[in-house]
CSV table of C-alpha atoms in Angstrom, one decimal:
chain,number,residue,atom,x,y,z
A,1,MET,CA,12.6,-38.3,-19.7
A,2,LEU,CA,12.2,-34.4,-20.2
A,3,ILE,CA,9.7,-32.8,-19.2
A,4,GLU,CA,9.3,-29.5,-20.3
A,5,THR,CA,7.4,-26.1,-18.6
A,6,THR,CA,6.2,-23.0,-20.3
A,7,THR,CA,6.4,-19.8,-18.6
A,8,SER,CA,3.4,-18.2,-19.6
A,9,ALA,CA,1.1,-15.2,-18.4
A,10,PRO,CA,-0.6,-16.0,-14.9
A,11,PRO,CA,-4.4,-16.3,-14.7
A,12,GLN,CA,-6.6,-12.9,-15.8
A,13,ALA,CA,-7.6,-13.1,-12.0
A,14,ASP,CA,-4.2,-13.6,-10.5
A,15,ARG,CA,-2.8,-11.2,-12.6
A,16,ASN,CA,-5.9,-8.5,-11.2
A,17,ALA,CA,-4.8,-9.6,-7.7
A,18,ALA,CA,-1.3,-8.6,-7.7
A,19,ILE,CA,-1.9,-5.6,-9.4
A,20,ARG,CA,-4.7,-5.0,-6.5
A,21,LYS,CA,-2.5,-5.4,-4.2
A,22,VAL,CA,0.0,-3.3,-5.5
A,23,ALA,CA,-2.0,-0.2,-6.0
A,24,THR,CA,-3.6,-1.1,-2.2
A,25,GLU,CA,0.3,-1.1,-0.8
A,26,LEU,CA,0.8,2.6,-2.7
A,27,GLU,CA,-1.9,4.0,-1.1
A,28,GLY,CA,-1.1,2.8,2.0
A,29,VAL,CA,3.0,4.7,1.4
A,30,PHE,CA,0.8,7.7,0.1
A,31,LEU,CA,-2.0,8.3,3.1
A,32,ASP,CA,1.7,7.1,5.2
A,33,GLU,CA,3.3,10.3,3.6
A,34,MET,CA,-0.5,12.4,4.1
A,35,LEU,CA,-0.4,11.7,7.7
A,36,LYS,CA,2.9,12.9,8.4
A,37,HIS,CA,3.0,16.3,6.9
A,38,ALA,CA,-0.4,16.5,8.5
A,39,GLY,CA,1.1,16.2,11.6
A,40,PHE,CA,0.0,13.0,12.9
A,41,GLY,CA,1.4,10.5,15.0
A,42,GLU,CA,3.4,13.2,16.1
A,43,ALA,CA,5.2,12.9,19.7
A,44,ARG,CA,3.9,15.6,22.2
A,45,GLU,CA,6.2,14.4,24.8
A,46,SER,CA,3.6,12.4,26.3
A,47,PHE,CA,5.8,10.0,27.6
A,48,GLY,CA,8.7,12.1,28.1
A,49,GLY,CA,10.1,12.5,24.3
A,50,GLY,CA,12.9,11.0,22.7
A,51,VAL,CA,13.9,8.6,19.8
A,52,GLY,CA,12.5,5.9,20.7
A,53,GLU,CA,8.9,7.5,21.1
A,54,ALA,CA,9.3,9.3,17.6
A,55,GLN,CA,10.2,5.9,16.1
A,56,PHE,CA,6.7,4.2,17.6
A,57,ALA,CA,4.7,6.6,16.7
A,58,ASP,CA,5.8,6.7,13.1
A,59,MET,CA,5.5,2.9,13.3
A,60,MET,CA,1.6,3.4,14.7
A,61,ARG,CA,1.2,6.7,11.7
A,62,ARG,CA,2.2,3.3,9.0
A,63,GLU,CA,0.0,0.6,10.8
A,64,GLN,CA,-2.9,3.0,10.3
A,65,ALA,CA,-1.8,4.5,6.8
A,66,ARG,CA,-1.9,0.4,6.1
A,67,HIS,CA,-5.3,-0.3,7.5
A,68,ILE,CA,-6.8,2.4,5.8
A,69,ALA,CA,-6.2,1.7,2.2
A,70,ASN,CA,-7.0,-1.6,3.2
A,71,ALA,CA,-10.2,-1.1,4.7
A,72,GLY,CA,-10.7,1.2,1.1
A,73,GLY,CA,-8.9,4.3,1.3
A,74,ILE,CA,-9.4,7.4,-0.3
A,75,GLY,CA,-9.9,5.8,-3.8
A,76,LEU,CA,-6.7,6.2,-4.8
A,77,ALA,CA,-5.6,2.3,-5.3
A,78,GLU,CA,-8.9,1.7,-7.1
A,79,GLN,CA,-8.2,4.3,-9.6
A,80,LEU,CA,-4.1,2.8,-10.1
A,81,PHE,CA,-5.6,-0.2,-10.0
A,82,GLN,CA,-8.6,0.2,-13.0
A,83,GLN,CA,-5.8,2.4,-14.6
A,84,ILE,CA,-3.2,-0.3,-15.1
A,85,ALA,CA,-5.6,-3.6,-15.3
A,86,GLY,CA,-7.3,-1.4,-18.1
A,87,ARG,CA,-3.9,-1.0,-19.7
A,88,SER,CA,-2.8,-4.9,-19.6
A,89,ASN,CA,-5.8,-5.7,-21.3
A,90,GLU,CA,-5.4,-3.6,-24.1
């Protein structure tokens, strides 16, 4: 018995959810860079400095940027979503 499968485009709701997820991730990366250049999370040698403290400061900044983006961010993800979703619906 041969079962025929076809690959079709995902339903619009799934596609929009995927677009929104990627747009939010991109906003998180953008916010991480903005916070980095603003000096947020720089090691202040509170615990003696060193490579470990710098790495954990980077991780903390990255997670905080991701949290900001997931909480609504600065609107960049929504703008990206509107542009990408709008083009794909044309």
